[in-house]
PDB file of C-alpha atoms (C1' of nucleotides) in Angstrom:
ATOM      1  CA  MET A  47      14.686   4.965  -9.924  1.00  0.00           C
ATOM      2  CA  SER A  48      11.296   5.848 -11.231  1.00  0.00           C
ATOM      3  CA  TRP A  49       7.924   4.270 -10.876  1.00  0.00           C
ATOM      4  CA  THR A  50       7.595   2.344 -14.063  1.00  0.00           C
ATOM      5  CA  ASP A  51       4.393   0.601 -14.866  1.00  0.00           C
ATOM      6  CA  GLU A  52       5.821  -2.716 -13.903  1.00  0.00           C
ATOM      7  CA  ARG A  53       7.206  -1.462 -10.631  1.00  0.00           C
ATOM      8  CA  VAL A  54       3.858   0.036  -9.740  1.00  0.00           C
ATOM      9  CA  GLU A  55       2.257  -3.284 -10.496  1.00  0.00           C
ATOM     10  CA  GLN A  56       4.637  -5.047  -8.164  1.00  0.00           C
ATOM     11  CA  LEU A  57       4.008  -2.447  -5.531  1.00  0.00           C
ATOM     12  CA  LYS A  58       0.276  -2.933  -5.752  1.00  0.00           C
ATOM     13  CA  GLN A  59       0.617  -6.676  -5.647  1.00  0.00           C
ATOM     14  CA  MET A  60       2.879  -6.695  -2.631  1.00  0.00           C
ATOM     15  CA  TRP A  61       0.832  -4.119  -0.800  1.00  0.00           C
ATOM     16  CA  MET A  62      -2.363  -6.032  -1.296  1.00  0.00           C
ATOM     17  CA  ASP A  63      -0.525  -9.139  -0.298  1.00  0.00           C
ATOM     18  CA  GLY A  64       0.061  -7.658   3.085  1.00  0.00           C
ATOM     19  CA  LEU A  65       3.739  -6.902   2.879  1.00  0.00           C
ATOM     20  CA  SER A  66       4.911  -3.916   4.837  1.00  0.00           C
ATOM     21  CA  ALA A  67       6.194  -0.816   3.147  1.00  0.00           C
ATOM     22  CA  SER A  68       9.745  -1.523   4.195  1.00  0.00           C
ATOM     23  CA  GLN A  69       9.546  -5.041   2.860  1.00  0.00           C
ATOM     24  CA  ILE A  70       8.204  -3.784  -0.428  1.00  0.00           C
ATOM     25  CA  ALA A  71      10.893  -1.155  -0.621  1.00  0.00           C
ATOM     26  CA  ALA A  72      13.538  -3.782   0.004  1.00  0.00           C
ATOM     27  CA  ARG A  73      12.157  -6.021  -2.685  1.00  0.00           C
ATOM     28  CA  LEU A  74      11.793  -3.301  -5.258  1.00  0.00           C
ATOM     29  CA  GLY A  75      15.118  -1.739  -4.484  1.00  0.00           C
ATOM     30  CA  GLY A  76      16.181   1.809  -5.077  1.00  0.00           C
ATOM     31  CA  VAL A  77      13.357   3.177  -3.018  1.00  0.00           C
ATOM     32  CA  THR A  78      12.783   3.779   0.634  1.00  0.00           C
ATOM     33  CA  ARG A  79       9.754   2.769   2.570  1.00  0.00           C
ATOM     34  CA  ASN A  80       8.696   6.387   2.575  1.00  0.00           C
ATOM     35  CA  ALA A  81       8.645   6.339  -1.180  1.00  0.00           C
ATOM     36  CA  VAL A  82       6.557   3.213  -1.131  1.00  0.00           C
ATOM     37  CA  ILE A  83       4.087   4.667   1.315  1.00  0.00           C
ATOM     38  CA  GLY A  84       3.892   7.880  -0.621  1.00  0.00           C
ATOM     39  CA  LYS A  85       3.230   6.016  -3.820  1.00  0.00           C
ATOM     40  CA  VAL A  86       0.649   3.853  -2.138  1.00  0.00           C
ATOM     41  CA  HIS A  87      -1.213   6.923  -1.018  1.00  0.00           C
ATOM     42  CA  ARG A  88      -0.970   8.537  -4.398  1.00  0.00           C
ATOM     43  CA  LEU A  89      -2.403   5.421  -5.934  1.00  0.00           C
ATOM     44  CA  GLY A  90      -5.245   5.608  -3.489  1.00  0.00           C
ATOM     45  CA  LEU A  91      -4.869   2.104  -2.129  1.00  0.00           C
ATOM     46  CA  SER A  92      -3.955   2.843   1.413  1.00  0.00           C
ATOM     47  CA  GLY A  93      -5.589   0.885   4.145  1.00  0.00           C
ATOM     48  CA  ARG A  94      -5.376  -2.204   2.004  1.00  0.00           C
ATOM     49  CA  GLY A  95      -9.119  -2.046   1.480  1.00  0.00           C
ATOM     50  CA  ALA A  96      -9.825  -3.073   5.015  1.00  0.00           C
ATOM     51  CA  PRO A  97     -10.644  -0.676   7.818  1.00  0.00           C
ATOM     52  CA  THR A  98      -7.489  -1.620   9.603  1.00  0.00           C
ATOM     53  CA  ARG A  99      -6.793   1.678  11.203  1.00  0.00           C
ATOM     54  CA  VAL A 100      -3.211   1.507  12.226  1.00  0.00           C
ATOM     55  CA  THR A 101      -2.890   5.034  13.389  1.00  0.00           C
ATOM     56  CA  ARG A 102      -4.642   8.311  13.240  1.00  0.00           C
ATOM     57  CA  ARG A 103      -2.797  11.540  12.916  1.00  0.00           C
ATOM     58  CA  ARG A 104      -3.835  15.010  13.640  1.00  0.00           C
ATOM     59  CA  PRO A 105      -3.411  17.619  10.933  1.00  0.00           C
ATOM     60  CA  ALA A 106      -0.419  19.371  12.376  1.00  0.00           C
ATOM     61  CA  SER A 107       2.021  21.333  10.313  1.00  0.00           C
ATOM     62  CA  PRO A 108       5.219  21.868  12.251  1.00  0.00           C
ATOM     63  CA  ARG A 109       7.193  21.008   9.182  1.00  0.00           C
ATOM     64  CA  THR A 110       9.717  23.805   9.270  1.00  0.00           C
ATOM     65  CA  ALA A 111      12.934  21.974   9.887  1.00  0.00           C
ATOM     66  CA  ARG A 112      13.413  21.625   6.171  1.00  0.00           C
ATOM     67  CA  ALA A 113      16.007  23.880   4.609  1.00  0.00           C
ATOM     68  CA  THR A 114      13.745  26.525   3.263  1.00  0.00           C
ATOM     69  CA  THR A 115      15.846  28.122   0.594  1.00  0.00           C
ATOM     70  CA  ALA A 116      14.608  31.598   1.146  1.00  0.00           C
ATOM     71  CA  SER A 117      11.175  31.253  -0.278  1.00  0.00           C
ATOM     72  CA  THR A 118      11.291  34.419  -2.280  1.00  0.00           C
ATOM     73  CA  THR A 119       8.743  33.221  -4.745  1.00  0.00           C
ATOM     74  CA  THR A 120       5.710  32.543  -2.691  1.00  0.00           C
ATOM     75  CA  ALA A 121       4.677  29.010  -3.403  1.00  0.00           C
ATOM     76  CA  THR A 122       1.089  28.140  -3.953  1.00  0.00           C
ATOM     77  CA  PRO A 123      -0.543  28.096  -0.560  1.00  0.00           C
ATOM     78  CA  ARG A 124      -1.795  24.603  -0.389  1.00  0.00           C
ATOM     79  CA  ARG A 125      -4.722  23.810   1.772  1.00  0.00           C
ATOM     80  CA  GLU A 126      -5.909  20.461   2.874  1.00  0.00           C
ATOM     81  CA  ALA A 127      -5.485  17.676   0.416  1.00  0.00           C
ATOM     82  CA  ALA A 128      -8.777  16.468  -0.921  1.00  0.00           C
ATOM     83  CA  LYS A 129      -9.438  13.081   0.547  1.00  0.00           C
ATOM     84  CA  LYS A 130     -10.927  10.437  -1.659  1.00  0.00           C
ATOM     85  CA  PRO A 131     -12.776   7.354  -0.547  1.00  0.00           C
ATOM     86  CA  ALA A 132     -10.097   5.323  -2.270  1.00  0.00           C
ATOM     87  CA  PRO A 133     -12.246   2.410  -3.343  1.00  0.00           C
ATOM     88  CA  VAL A 134     -10.679  -0.961  -3.667  1.00  0.00           C
ATOM     89  CA  PRO A 135     -10.741  -2.554  -7.089  1.00  0.00           C
ATOM     90  CA  ALA A 136     -13.530  -5.055  -6.755  1.00  0.00           C
ATOM     91  CA  PRO A 137     -14.338  -7.795  -9.193  1.00  0.00           C
ATOM     92  CA  GLU A 138     -17.149  -7.436 -11.638  1.00  0.00           C
ATOM     93  CA  PRO A 139     -20.580  -8.233 -10.238  1.00  0.00           C
ATOM     94  CA  GLU A 140     -20.879 -11.296 -12.393  1.00  0.00           C
ATOM     95  CA  GLU A 141     -17.540 -12.589 -11.284  1.00  0.00           C
ATOM     96  CA  ALA A 142     -18.333 -11.784  -7.716  1.00  0.00           C
ATOM     97  CA  GLU A 143     -21.449 -13.858  -7.950  1.00  0.00           C
ATOM     98  CA  LEU A 144     -19.606 -16.698  -9.522  1.00  0.00           C
ATOM     99  CA  LEU A 145     -16.712 -16.621  -7.142  1.00  0.00           C
ATOM    100  CA  SER A 146     -18.335 -15.891  -3.843  1.00  0.00           C
ATOM    101  CA  ASP A 147     -20.408 -18.466  -2.111  1.00  0.00           C
ATOM    102  CA  PRO A 148     -22.240 -17.387   0.992  1.00  0.00           C
ATOM    103  CA  ALA A 149     -20.613 -20.258   2.779  1.00  0.00           C
ATOM    104  CA  THR A 150     -17.146 -19.068   2.010  1.00  0.00           C
ATOM    105  CA  GLN A 151     -17.501 -15.360   2.700  1.00  0.00           C
ATOM    106  CA  ALA A 152     -14.721 -14.367   5.002  1.00  0.00           C
ATOM    107  CA  ASN A 153     -14.580 -11.746   7.666  1.00  0.00           C
ATOM    108  CA  LEU A 154     -11.471  -9.764   8.282  1.00  0.00           C
ATOM    109  CA  LEU A 155     -10.689 -11.718  11.386  1.00  0.00           C
ATOM    110  CA  GLU A 156     -11.201 -14.984   9.635  1.00  0.00           C
ATOM    111  CA  LEU A 157      -8.540 -14.377   7.072  1.00  0.00           C
ATOM    112  CA  ASN A 158      -5.415 -16.441   7.222  1.00  0.00           C
ATOM    113  CA  GLU A 159      -2.837 -17.842   4.864  1.00  0.00           C
ATOM    114  CA  GLN A 160      -5.329 -20.200   3.383  1.00  0.00           C
ATOM    115  CA  THR A 161      -8.183 -17.824   2.732  1.00  0.00           C
ATOM    116  CA  CYS A 162      -8.560 -15.912  -0.481  1.00  0.00           C
ATOM    117  CA  LYS A 163      -8.199 -12.238   0.310  1.00  0.00           C
ATOM    118  CA  TRP A 164     -10.006 -10.959  -2.712  1.00  0.00           C
ATOM    119  CA  PRO A 165     -12.301  -8.122  -1.640  1.00  0.00           C
ATOM    120  CA  ILE A 166     -15.972  -8.274  -2.461  1.00  0.00           C
ATOM    121  CA  GLY A 167     -18.016  -5.123  -2.387  1.00  0.00           C
ATOM    122  CA  ASP A 168     -17.289  -1.716  -0.940  1.00  0.00           C
ATOM    123  CA  PRO A 169     -14.907  -1.621   1.996  1.00  0.00           C
ATOM    124  CA  GLY A 170     -17.163   0.807   3.834  1.00  0.00           C
ATOM    125  CA  ASP A 171     -20.242  -1.278   3.301  1.00  0.00           C
ATOM    126  CA  GLU A 172     -21.485  -3.657   5.901  1.00  0.00           C
ATOM    127  CA  ASN A 173     -21.768  -6.328   3.268  1.00  0.00           C
ATOM    128  CA  PHE A 174     -18.108  -6.044   2.494  1.00  0.00           C
ATOM    129  CA  HIS A 175     -16.298  -9.317   2.801  1.00  0.00           C
ATOM    130  CA  PHE A 176     -13.554 -11.344   1.284  1.00  0.00           C
ATOM    131  CA  CYS A 177     -13.749 -14.274  -1.037  1.00  0.00           C
ATOM    132  CA  GLY A 178     -12.637 -16.623   1.689  1.00  0.00           C
ATOM    133  CA  ARG A 179     -12.247 -19.707  -0.428  1.00  0.00           C
ATOM    134  CA  ARG A 180      -9.158 -21.760  -0.070  1.00  0.00           C
ATOM    135  CA  SER A 181      -6.268 -19.848  -1.541  1.00  0.00           C
ATOM    136  CA  ALA A 182      -3.886 -21.351  -3.995  1.00  0.00           C
ATOM    137  CA  PRO A 183      -0.681 -22.673  -2.444  1.00  0.00           C
ATOM    138  CA  GLY A 184       1.688 -19.803  -1.863  1.00  0.00           C
ATOM    139  CA  LEU A 185      -0.760 -17.209  -3.067  1.00  0.00           C
ATOM    140  CA  PRO A 186      -3.071 -14.854  -1.203  1.00  0.00           C
ATOM    141  CA  TYR A 187      -5.932 -15.625  -3.543  1.00  0.00           C
ATOM    142  CA  CYS A 188      -7.837 -18.644  -4.649  1.00  0.00           C
ATOM    143  CA  ALA A 189      -7.125 -20.071  -8.063  1.00  0.00           C
ATOM    144  CA  ALA A 190      -9.751 -18.026  -9.839  1.00  0.00           C
ATOM    145  CA  HIS A 191      -8.860 -14.727  -8.188  1.00  0.00           C
ATOM    146  CA  ALA A 192      -5.165 -15.369  -8.430  1.00  0.00           C
ATOM    147  CA  LYS A 193      -5.542 -15.450 -12.167  1.00  0.00           C
ATOM    148  CA  MET A 194      -7.140 -12.044 -12.074  1.00  0.00           C
ATOM    149  CA  ALA A 195      -4.663 -10.639  -9.631  1.00  0.00           C
ATOM    150  CA  TYR A 196      -1.613 -11.841 -11.445  1.00  0.00           C
ATOM    151  CA  GLN A 197      -2.768 -11.106 -14.934  1.00  0.00           C
ATOM    152  CA  PRO A 198      -0.256  -8.488 -16.071  1.00  0.00           C
ATOM    153  CA  LEU A 199       2.475 -11.040 -15.784  1.00  0.00           C
ATOM    154  CA  PRO A 200       3.236 -11.789 -19.433  1.00  0.00           C
ATOM    155  CA  SER A 201       4.531  -8.304 -20.075  1.00  0.00           C
ATOM    156  CA  ARG A 202       8.048  -9.618 -20.136  1.00  0.00           C
ATOM    157  CA  ARG A 203       9.070 -11.178 -23.373  1.00  0.00           C
ATOM    158  CA  GLU A 204      12.314 -12.137 -21.732  1.00  0.00           C
ATOM    159  CA  ARG A 205      10.946 -14.983 -19.759  1.00  0.00           C
ATOM    160  CA  LYS A 206       9.458 -17.193 -22.414  1.00  0.00           C
ATOM    161  CA  ASP A 207       9.398 -19.965 -19.884  1.00  0.00           C
ATOM    162  CA  LYS A 208       7.121 -19.850 -16.912  1.00  0.00           C
ATOM    163  CA  ALA A 209       9.163 -18.102 -14.299  1.00  0.00           C
ATOM    164  CA  PRO A 210       6.633 -16.724 -11.861  1.00  0.00           C
ATOM    165  CA  GLN A 211       8.836 -14.290 -10.058  1.00  0.00           C
ATOM    166  CA  ARG A 212       5.754 -12.964  -8.415  1.00  0.00           C
ATOM    167  CA  GLN A 213       5.035 -15.528  -5.819  1.00  0.00           C
ATOM    168  CA  PHE A 214       6.803 -15.543  -2.564  1.00  0.00           C
ATOM    169  CA  PRO A 215       7.982 -19.035  -1.696  1.00  0.00           C
ATOM    170  CA  ASN A 216       7.917 -18.598   1.989  1.00  0.00           C
ATOM    171  CA  ARG A 217       8.046 -15.639   4.232  1.00  0.00           C
ATOM    172  CA  MET A 218       8.495 -15.819   7.939  1.00  0.00           C
ATOM    173  CA  ILE A 219       8.618 -19.468   8.410  1.00  0.00           C
ATOM    174  CA  GLY A 220      10.617 -20.143  11.452  1.00  0.00           C
TER     175      GLY A 220
ATOM    176  C1'  DC B 209      14.471   1.129  20.432  1.00  0.00           C
ATOM    177  C1'  DC B 210      12.476  -1.634  17.072  1.00  0.00           C
ATOM    178  C1'  DC B 211       8.807  -1.445  13.949  1.00  0.00           C
ATOM    179  C1'  DT B 212       4.250   0.155  11.418  1.00  0.00           C
ATOM    180  C1'  DG B 213       1.571   3.425   8.258  1.00  0.00           C
ATOM    181  C1'  DA B 214       0.052   8.672   7.695  1.00  0.00           C
ATOM    182  C1'  DT B 215       0.824  13.210   6.489  1.00  0.00           C
ATOM    183  C1'  DT B 216       2.940  17.309   5.045  1.00  0.00           C
ATOM    184  C1'  DC B 217       5.199  19.970   1.679  1.00  0.00           C
ATOM    185  C1'  DG B 218       9.739  21.452  -0.735  1.00  0.00           C
ATOM    186  C1'  DC B 219      11.271  19.956  -4.771  1.00  0.00           C
TER     187       DC B 219
ATOM    188  C1'  DG C 157       4.383  13.202  -9.080  1.00  0.00           C
ATOM    189  C1'  DC C 158       8.010  12.235  -5.875  1.00  0.00           C
ATOM    190  C1'  DG C 159       9.795  11.185  -1.295  1.00  0.00           C
ATOM    191  C1'  DA C 160      12.454  12.903   3.047  1.00  0.00           C
ATOM    192  C1'  DA C 161      11.110  14.534   7.236  1.00  0.00           C
ATOM    193  C1'  DT C 162       8.083  14.112  10.483  1.00  0.00           C
ATOM    194  C1'  DC C 163       4.366  12.440  13.186  1.00  0.00           C
ATOM    195  C1'  DA C 164       1.640   9.039  15.769  1.00  0.00           C
ATOM    196  C1'  DG C 165       1.228   4.726  17.379  1.00  0.00           C
ATOM    197  C1'  DG C 166       2.252  -0.683  18.491  1.00  0.00           C
TER     198       DG C 166
END
DNA sequence: CCCTGATTCGC
DNA sequence: GCGAATCAGG
């Protein structure tokens, strides 16, 4: 299975929605969580825009257990991968002004199921915050931001009716 | 042990 | 570009 445009879109959506790589892989199908994580990194949207450092690895390179098929042709000696800041797609300034009230700006710790998780500003900036308004039912964003986030929906001619296969009815509701 | 994401690197 | 293997941590 390849990463079609639609599948990448779903990946982005789920990742930003907070689903784990394994969950995303299960939903997409045909890919492992490693594939999902790899793709996420290639897309530059790791960290989900928030400085939620899960782990930190040291640049080791003991990777020799792989079946090296007699590397006769010397491969290109790769150095360290260039790291990019990986900025999070932020709304346009005008929209940000319209959609973010100072009273509703949310901190990372203040986010919950009912707060819009739309990022405002640069993740590394101190002024970075989230929209924080009440999110639409079943969605991680408020009504206005949900429209932006879920825009590339009507790419399927098949579903002429409104069949929002994008929203997750309920997750871990026990 | 289960899980998580992060990184490397042969393909 | 892809993703298994691996690492590092909760």
